[in-house]
PDB file of C-alpha atoms in Angstrom:
ATOM      1  CA  GLN A   1     131.240-119.543  69.824  1.00 89.00           C
ATOM      2  CA  VAL A   2     133.195-121.845  67.559  1.00 93.00           C
ATOM      3  CA  GLN A   3     136.241-120.342  65.872  1.00 96.00           C
ATOM      4  CA  LEU A   4     138.804-121.732  63.439  1.00 97.00           C
ATOM      5  CA  HIS A   5     142.472-120.857  63.308  1.00 97.00           C
ATOM      6  CA  GLU A   6     145.035-122.040  60.769  1.00 98.00           C
ATOM      7  CA  SER A   7     148.689-122.466  61.644  1.00 97.00           C
ATOM      8  CA  GLY A   8     151.816-123.693  59.913  1.00 95.00           C
ATOM      9  CA  PRO A   9     155.003-122.560  58.168  1.00 96.00           C
ATOM     10  CA  GLY A  10     154.645-119.548  55.948  1.00 95.00           C
ATOM     11  CA  LEU A  11     157.508-120.592  53.660  1.00 97.00           C
ATOM     12  CA  VAL A  12     158.013-123.999  52.062  1.00 98.00           C
ATOM     13  CA  LYS A  13     160.694-125.057  49.599  1.00 98.00           C
ATOM     14  CA  PRO A  14     159.770-126.460  46.181  1.00 97.00           C
ATOM     15  CA  SER A  15     159.331-130.250  46.158  1.00 97.00           C
ATOM     16  CA  ASP A  16     158.886-130.316  49.947  1.00 98.00           C
ATOM     17  CA  THR A  17     155.749-131.297  51.862  1.00 98.00           C
ATOM     18  CA  MET A  18     153.536-128.566  53.296  1.00 98.00           C
ATOM     19  CA  SER A  19     151.661-129.215  56.538  1.00 97.00           C
ATOM     20  CA  LEU A  20     148.976-126.984  58.041  1.00 98.00           C
ATOM     21  CA  THR A  21     146.780-127.383  61.110  1.00 96.00           C
ATOM     22  CA  CYS A  22     143.351-125.959  61.820  1.00 96.00           C
ATOM     23  CA  THR A  23     142.401-125.578  65.481  1.00 95.00           C
ATOM     24  CA  VAL A  24     138.715-125.664  66.344  1.00 94.00           C
ATOM     25  CA  SER A  25     138.140-123.594  69.486  1.00 94.00           C
ATOM     26  CA  GLY A  26     134.877-123.351  71.387  1.00 91.00           C
ATOM     27  CA  GLY A  27     133.800-126.749  70.086  1.00 84.00           C
ATOM     28  CA  SER A  28     135.020-130.098  68.829  1.00 78.00           C
ATOM     29  CA  ILE A  29     135.093-131.951  65.566  1.00 81.00           C
ATOM     30  CA  GLY A  30     131.713-133.638  65.397  1.00 81.00           C
ATOM     31  CA  HIS A  31     129.309-134.334  62.531  1.00 87.00           C
ATOM     32  CA  TYR A  32     130.670-131.695  60.229  1.00 93.00           C
ATOM     33  CA  TYR A  33     132.737-131.748  57.052  1.00 95.00           C
ATOM     34  CA  TRP A  34     135.975-130.014  57.943  1.00 95.00           C
ATOM     35  CA  THR A  35     137.339-128.453  54.804  1.00 97.00           C
ATOM     36  CA  TRP A  36     140.438-126.868  53.327  1.00 98.00           C
ATOM     37  CA  ILE A  37     140.106-124.156  50.665  1.00 98.00           C
ATOM     38  CA  ARG A  38     142.876-122.087  49.109  1.00 98.00           C
ATOM     39  CA  GLN A  39     143.172-118.833  47.209  1.00 97.00           C
ATOM     40  CA  SER A  40     146.169-118.036  45.068  1.00 94.00           C
ATOM     41  CA  PRO A  41     147.298-114.385  45.171  1.00 89.00           C
ATOM     42  CA  GLY A  42     144.836-112.257  43.271  1.00 85.00           C
ATOM     43  CA  LYS A  43     142.879-115.321  42.186  1.00 88.00           C
ATOM     44  CA  GLY A  44     139.714-117.184  43.054  1.00 90.00           C
ATOM     45  CA  LEU A  45     138.871-119.883  45.571  1.00 96.00           C
ATOM     46  CA  GLU A  46     139.741-123.558  45.145  1.00 96.00           C
ATOM     47  CA  TRP A  47     138.255-126.370  47.214  1.00 96.00           C
ATOM     48  CA  ILE A  48     140.999-128.772  48.331  1.00 97.00           C
ATOM     49  CA  GLY A  49     139.034-131.404  50.233  1.00 96.00           C
ATOM     50  CA  HIS A  50     137.321-132.352  53.454  1.00 96.00           C
ATOM     51  CA  ILE A  51     137.232-134.867  56.266  1.00 95.00           C
ATOM     52  CA  TYR A  52     134.140-135.995  58.134  1.00 93.00           C
ATOM     53  CA  ASP A  53     133.930-136.798  61.809  1.00 81.00           C
ATOM     54  CA  SER A  54     134.164-140.517  61.025  1.00 75.00           C
ATOM     55  CA  GLY A  55     137.429-139.983  59.201  1.00 86.00           C
ATOM     56  CA  SER A  56     136.117-140.340  55.674  1.00 92.00           C
ATOM     57  CA  THR A  57     137.717-137.961  53.209  1.00 95.00           C
ATOM     58  CA  LYS A  58     137.110-136.518  49.767  1.00 94.00           C
ATOM     59  CA  TYR A  59     139.603-134.545  47.717  1.00 95.00           C
ATOM     60  CA  ASN A  60     139.637-132.297  44.686  1.00 94.00           C
ATOM     61  CA  PRO A  61     140.474-134.625  41.775  1.00 92.00           C
ATOM     62  CA  SER A  62     143.127-132.186  40.565  1.00 92.00           C
ATOM     63  CA  LEU A  63     145.009-132.427  43.874  1.00 95.00           C
ATOM     64  CA  LYS A  64     144.040-135.904  45.043  1.00 95.00           C
ATOM     65  CA  SER A  65     147.421-137.526  44.411  1.00 96.00           C
ATOM     66  CA  ARG A  66     149.204-135.005  46.667  1.00 98.00           C
ATOM     67  CA  VAL A  67     146.688-134.264  49.435  1.00 98.00           C
ATOM     68  CA  THR A  68     145.980-135.858  52.803  1.00 97.00           C
ATOM     69  CA  ILE A  69     143.518-134.442  55.349  1.00 97.00           C
ATOM     70  CA  SER A  70     143.416-135.960  58.812  1.00 95.00           C
ATOM     71  CA  VAL A  71     141.941-135.346  62.259  1.00 91.00           C
ATOM     72  CA  GLY A  72     144.237-134.852  65.229  1.00 85.00           C
ATOM     73  CA  THR A  73     144.151-137.113  68.266  1.00 79.00           C
ATOM     74  CA  SER A  74     142.835-134.261  70.394  1.00 79.00           C
ATOM     75  CA  ARG A  75     139.787-134.068  68.101  1.00 81.00           C
ATOM     76  CA  SER A  76     139.977-130.290  68.218  1.00 90.00           C
ATOM     77  CA  GLN A  77     142.340-130.080  65.266  1.00 93.00           C
ATOM     78  CA  PHE A  78     142.472-131.259  61.686  1.00 94.00           C
ATOM     79  CA  SER A  79     145.367-131.057  59.298  1.00 96.00           C
ATOM     80  CA  LEU A  80     146.317-130.670  55.657  1.00 98.00           C
ATOM     81  CA  LYS A  81     149.365-132.249  54.068  1.00 98.00           C
ATOM     82  CA  LEU A  82     150.332-131.376  50.501  1.00 98.00           C
ATOM     83  CA  THR A  83     153.319-133.130  48.960  1.00 98.00           C
ATOM     84  CA  SER A  84     155.681-132.117  46.151  1.00 98.00           C
ATOM     85  CA  VAL A  85     154.735-128.450  46.339  1.00 98.00           C
ATOM     86  CA  SER A  86     155.602-125.948  43.619  1.00 97.00           C
ATOM     87  CA  ALA A  87     155.162-122.212  43.121  1.00 96.00           C
ATOM     88  CA  ALA A  88     151.652-122.950  41.901  1.00 96.00           C
ATOM     89  CA  ASP A  89     150.754-123.977  45.452  1.00 97.00           C
ATOM     90  CA  THR A  90     151.519-120.508  46.819  1.00 98.00           C
ATOM     91  CA  ALA A  91     148.219-119.348  48.287  1.00 98.00           C
ATOM     92  CA  VAL A  92     146.251-118.312  51.323  1.00 98.00           C
ATOM     93  CA  TYR A  93     144.944-121.522  52.859  1.00 98.00           C
ATOM     94  CA  TYR A  94     141.628-121.434  54.726  1.00 98.00           C
ATOM     95  CA  CYS A  95     139.990-124.053  56.896  1.00 98.00           C
ATOM     96  CA  ALA A  96     136.208-124.035  56.982  1.00 98.00           C
ATOM     97  CA  ARG A  97     133.178-125.926  58.292  1.00 96.00           C
ATOM     98  CA  GLY A  98     130.771-127.694  55.961  1.00 95.00           C
ATOM     99  CA  TYR A  99     127.525-129.578  56.470  1.00 91.00           C
ATOM    100  CA  HIS A 100     127.270-132.027  53.559  1.00 86.00           C
ATOM    101  CA  ALA A 101     129.499-134.357  51.601  1.00 85.00           C
ATOM    102  CA  SER A 102     128.488-132.882  48.266  1.00 87.00           C
ATOM    103  CA  GLY A 103     127.773-129.255  47.572  1.00 88.00           C
ATOM    104  CA  SER A 104     127.901-128.051  51.143  1.00 93.00           C
ATOM    105  CA  TYR A 105     128.059-124.415  52.041  1.00 96.00           C
ATOM    106  CA  PHE A 106     130.756-123.205  54.407  1.00 97.00           C
ATOM    107  CA  ASP A 107     129.464-121.043  57.212  1.00 96.00           C
ATOM    108  CA  LEU A 108     132.558-120.781  59.373  1.00 97.00           C
ATOM    109  CA  TRP A 109     136.039-119.879  58.117  1.00 98.00           C
ATOM    110  CA  GLY A 110     139.443-119.334  59.652  1.00 98.00           C
ATOM    111  CA  GLN A 111     141.257-116.095  58.958  1.00 98.00           C
ATOM    112  CA  GLY A 112     143.566-117.845  56.500  1.00 98.00           C
ATOM    113  CA  THR A 113     147.304-118.385  56.425  1.00 98.00           C
ATOM    114  CA  LEU A 114     149.613-117.460  53.559  1.00 97.00           C
ATOM    115  CA  VAL A 115     151.954-120.191  52.376  1.00 98.00           C
ATOM    116  CA  THR A 116     154.692-119.196  49.947  1.00 98.00           C
ATOM    117  CA  VAL A 117     156.583-121.849  48.008  1.00 97.00           C
ATOM    118  CA  SER A 118     160.052-120.581  47.241  1.00 96.00           C
ATOM    119  CA  SER A 119     163.645-121.642  47.572  1.00 95.00           C
TER     120      SER A 119
ATOM    121  CA  GLN B   1     140.041-123.254  35.423  1.00 65.00           C
ATOM    122  CA  SER B   2     136.712-122.775  37.184  1.00 82.00           C
ATOM    123  CA  VAL B   3     133.593-124.433  35.798  1.00 89.00           C
ATOM    124  CA  LEU B   4     131.414-121.579  37.126  1.00 96.00           C
ATOM    125  CA  THR B   5     131.772-118.315  35.233  1.00 97.00           C
ATOM    126  CA  GLN B   6     131.046-114.882  36.697  1.00 98.00           C
ATOM    127  CA  PRO B   7     131.530-111.411  35.216  1.00 98.00           C
ATOM    128  CA  PRO B   8     134.820-109.930  36.392  1.00 97.00           C
ATOM    129  CA  SER B   9     133.184-106.750  37.620  1.00 97.00           C
ATOM    130  CA  VAL B  10     129.888-104.972  38.114  1.00 98.00           C
ATOM    131  CA  SER B  11     129.252-101.493  39.423  1.00 97.00           C
ATOM    132  CA  GLY B  12     126.401 -99.323  40.550  1.00 97.00           C
ATOM    133  CA  ALA B  13     125.561 -96.152  42.372  1.00 97.00           C
ATOM    134  CA  PRO B  14     124.358 -96.218  45.970  1.00 97.00           C
ATOM    135  CA  GLY B  15     120.731 -97.273  46.134  1.00 97.00           C
ATOM    136  CA  GLN B  16     120.783 -99.047  42.779  1.00 97.00           C
ATOM    137  CA  ARG B  17     120.192-102.729  42.117  1.00 98.00           C
ATOM    138  CA  VAL B  18     122.981-104.863  40.727  1.00 98.00           C
ATOM    139  CA  THR B  19     123.008-108.526  39.777  1.00 98.00           C
ATOM    140  CA  ILE B  20     125.868-110.988  39.489  1.00 98.00           C
ATOM    141  CA  SER B  21     125.471-114.017  37.274  1.00 98.00           C
ATOM    142  CA  CYS B  22     127.035-117.424  37.814  1.00 98.00           C
ATOM    143  CA  THR B  23     126.961-119.572  34.691  1.00 98.00           C
ATOM    144  CA  GLY B  24     127.478-123.305  34.968  1.00 97.00           C
ATOM    145  CA  SER B  25     126.440-126.421  33.088  1.00 96.00           C
ATOM    146  CA  SER B  26     124.371-129.581  33.249  1.00 95.00           C
ATOM    147  CA  SER B  27     126.829-131.207  35.650  1.00 95.00           C
ATOM    148  CA  ASN B  28     126.537-128.556  38.344  1.00 95.00           C
ATOM    149  CA  ILE B  29     123.888-125.807  38.566  1.00 96.00           C
ATOM    150  CA  GLY B  30     121.836-127.420  35.796  1.00 96.00           C
ATOM    151  CA  ALA B  31     121.785-130.676  37.778  1.00 95.00           C
ATOM    152  CA  SER B  32     119.948-128.837  40.570  1.00 94.00           C
ATOM    153  CA  TYR B  33     122.857-128.807  42.979  1.00 95.00           C
ATOM    154  CA  ASN B  34     122.538-125.977  45.476  1.00 95.00           C
ATOM    155  CA  VAL B  35     124.286-122.688  44.822  1.00 97.00           C
ATOM    156  CA  HIS B  36     125.879-120.659  47.587  1.00 98.00           C
ATOM    157  CA  TRP B  37     127.302-117.134  47.565  1.00 98.00           C
ATOM    158  CA  TYR B  38     130.133-115.559  49.523  1.00 98.00           C
ATOM    159  CA  GLN B  39     131.266-111.978  50.062  1.00 98.00           C
ATOM    160  CA  GLN B  40     134.981-111.326  50.485  1.00 97.00           C
ATOM    161  CA  VAL B  41     136.424-107.997  51.515  1.00 96.00           C
ATOM    162  CA  PRO B  42     140.087-107.945  50.367  1.00 92.00           C
ATOM    163  CA  GLY B  43     142.424-109.243  53.044  1.00 92.00           C
ATOM    164  CA  THR B  44     139.701-111.116  54.915  1.00 96.00           C
ATOM    165  CA  ALA B  45     138.128-114.563  54.740  1.00 98.00           C
ATOM    166  CA  PRO B  46     135.001-115.118  52.649  1.00 98.00           C
ATOM    167  CA  LYS B  47     131.689-114.691  54.437  1.00 98.00           C
ATOM    168  CA  LEU B  48     128.636-116.825  53.658  1.00 98.00           C
ATOM    169  CA  LEU B  49     125.979-114.622  52.082  1.00 98.00           C
ATOM    170  CA  ILE B  50     123.421-117.003  50.548  1.00 98.00           C
ATOM    171  CA  TYR B  51     123.080-120.763  51.022  1.00 97.00           C
ATOM    172  CA  GLY B  52     120.857-123.288  49.323  1.00 96.00           C
ATOM    173  CA  THR B  53     120.410-120.939  46.350  1.00 96.00           C
ATOM    174  CA  THR B  54     117.937-118.589  48.069  1.00 97.00           C
ATOM    175  CA  ASN B  55     118.483-118.614  51.833  1.00 97.00           C
ATOM    176  CA  ARG B  56     120.120-115.899  53.889  1.00 98.00           C
ATOM    177  CA  PRO B  57     122.012-116.762  57.076  1.00 96.00           C
ATOM    178  CA  SER B  58     121.059-114.859  60.184  1.00 96.00           C
ATOM    179  CA  GLY B  59     122.518-111.373  60.107  1.00 96.00           C
ATOM    180  CA  VAL B  60     122.733-111.012  56.332  1.00 97.00           C
ATOM    181  CA  PRO B  61     120.655-108.034  55.167  1.00 96.00           C
ATOM    182  CA  ALA B  62     117.526-108.689  53.157  1.00 97.00           C
ATOM    183  CA  ARG B  63     118.888-106.616  50.279  1.00 97.00           C
ATOM    184  CA  PHE B  64     120.862-109.695  49.246  1.00 98.00           C
ATOM    185  CA  SER B  65     118.899-112.356  47.384  1.00 98.00           C
ATOM    186  CA  GLY B  66     119.671-115.404  45.269  1.00 98.00           C
ATOM    187  CA  SER B  67     117.935-117.195  42.437  1.00 97.00           C
ATOM    188  CA  ARG B  68     118.513-119.936  39.854  1.00 97.00           C
ATOM    189  CA  SER B  69     117.335-120.548  36.300  1.00 96.00           C
ATOM    190  CA  GLY B  70     118.495-123.501  34.265  1.00 96.00           C
ATOM    191  CA  THR B  71     122.274-123.726  34.304  1.00 97.00           C
ATOM    192  CA  SER B  72     122.772-120.293  35.859  1.00 98.00           C
ATOM    193  CA  ALA B  73     122.299-118.607  39.211  1.00 98.00           C
ATOM    194  CA  SER B  74     122.225-114.969  40.209  1.00 98.00           C
ATOM    195  CA  LEU B  75     122.911-112.829  43.233  1.00 98.00           C
ATOM    196  CA  ALA B  76     121.022-109.549  43.460  1.00 98.00           C
ATOM    197  CA  ILE B  77     121.905-106.641  45.689  1.00 98.00           C
ATOM    198  CA  THR B  78     119.001-104.228  46.030  1.00 97.00           C
ATOM    199  CA  GLY B  79     119.685-100.796  47.451  1.00 96.00           C
ATOM    200  CA  LEU B  80     123.450-100.944  46.973  1.00 97.00           C
ATOM    201  CA  GLN B  81     125.485 -99.526  49.860  1.00 97.00           C
ATOM    202  CA  ALA B  82     129.119 -98.457  50.094  1.00 97.00           C
ATOM    203  CA  GLU B  83     129.866-101.343  52.436  1.00 97.00           C
ATOM    204  CA  ASP B  84     128.825-103.811  49.727  1.00 97.00           C
ATOM    205  CA  GLU B  85     131.995-103.078  47.760  1.00 97.00           C
ATOM    206  CA  ALA B  86     133.765-106.439  47.802  1.00 97.00           C
ATOM    207  CA  ASP B  87     134.431-109.580  45.796  1.00 97.00           C
ATOM    208  CA  TYR B  88     131.613-112.090  45.419  1.00 98.00           C
ATOM    209  CA  TYR B  89     131.907-115.797  44.662  1.00 98.00           C
ATOM    210  CA  CYS B  90     129.322-118.413  43.796  1.00 98.00           C
ATOM    211  CA  GLN B  91     129.837-122.057  44.744  1.00 97.00           C
ATOM    212  CA  SER B  92     128.174-125.324  43.801  1.00 97.00           C
ATOM    213  CA  TYR B  93     128.953-129.016  43.269  1.00 95.00           C
ATOM    214  CA  ASP B  94     130.076-130.541  40.014  1.00 94.00           C
ATOM    215  CA  SER B  95     129.344-134.201  39.392  1.00 93.00           C
ATOM    216  CA  SER B  96     131.735-134.653  36.492  1.00 89.00           C
ATOM    217  CA  LEU B  97     134.897-136.734  36.963  1.00 74.00           C
ATOM    218  CA  SER B  98     134.934-137.754  40.626  1.00 78.00           C
ATOM    219  CA  GLY B  99     132.787-134.870  41.832  1.00 84.00           C
ATOM    220  CA  SER B 100     134.018-131.740  43.521  1.00 90.00           C
ATOM    221  CA  ASN B 101     132.878-128.565  45.180  1.00 94.00           C
ATOM    222  CA  VAL B 102     133.540-125.732  42.751  1.00 95.00           C
ATOM    223  CA  PHE B 103     133.718-121.962  43.064  1.00 97.00           C
ATOM    224  CA  GLY B 104     132.972-119.286  40.525  1.00 97.00           C
ATOM    225  CA  THR B 105     135.599-117.028  39.027  1.00 97.00           C
ATOM    226  CA  GLY B 106     134.582-114.140  41.265  1.00 97.00           C
ATOM    227  CA  THR B 107     133.073-110.695  40.677  1.00 98.00           C
ATOM    228  CA  LYS B 108     134.315-107.379  41.974  1.00 98.00           C
ATOM    229  CA  VAL B 109     131.450-105.088  42.959  1.00 98.00           C
ATOM    230  CA  THR B 110     132.280-101.392  42.885  1.00 98.00           C
ATOM    231  CA  VAL B 111     130.023 -98.787  44.440  1.00 97.00           C
ATOM    232  CA  LEU B 112     130.316 -95.623  42.374  1.00 95.00           C
TER     233      LEU B 112
END
């Protein structure tokens, strides 16, 4: 049974770079669109972007200039890097599995990790 | 600012039928992109409820159903149960700008 688990620092300083990792257990990264989604406290969901098995990526236009998603060398992890963070980036960050490049549904989610941006 | 609008809240008594609307535009739902629905109990990750506008994943009760008409989609819960109290989000794809997956604003369902 495939499971996802996010990990990374829970506190990041303003203007710093935030890095999170999603570990795929019970399977490997293959032929899926591995996705990052976030949810600000008390707010709705925001799609950040995804990476496909081949390494191709697509990002939310509103975050594109600050986001990088990559696959780890072990091919059981993928990562999110967000630069120049501010308080507006405080959120629970989820990794999820998608099936299509455009308009995919997400059938498998991690439990989420809270990242707070504060000095 | 989400491009998919949902009512902030809906409520119903146990056994009743409630519907949640998801209003979009010609660049998303109206362009025939699929609509998906998620259920989120506070403090937990969203759970896929409906995919491809009308399909239920294995294990999702048949009382949940999805539909689409024009630039809007709807989620219906028939025979509301206490365990259905949660937040619900629609999701689709928007082809404007560079294209992006988009979520609805979310709806809190309260079982009276």
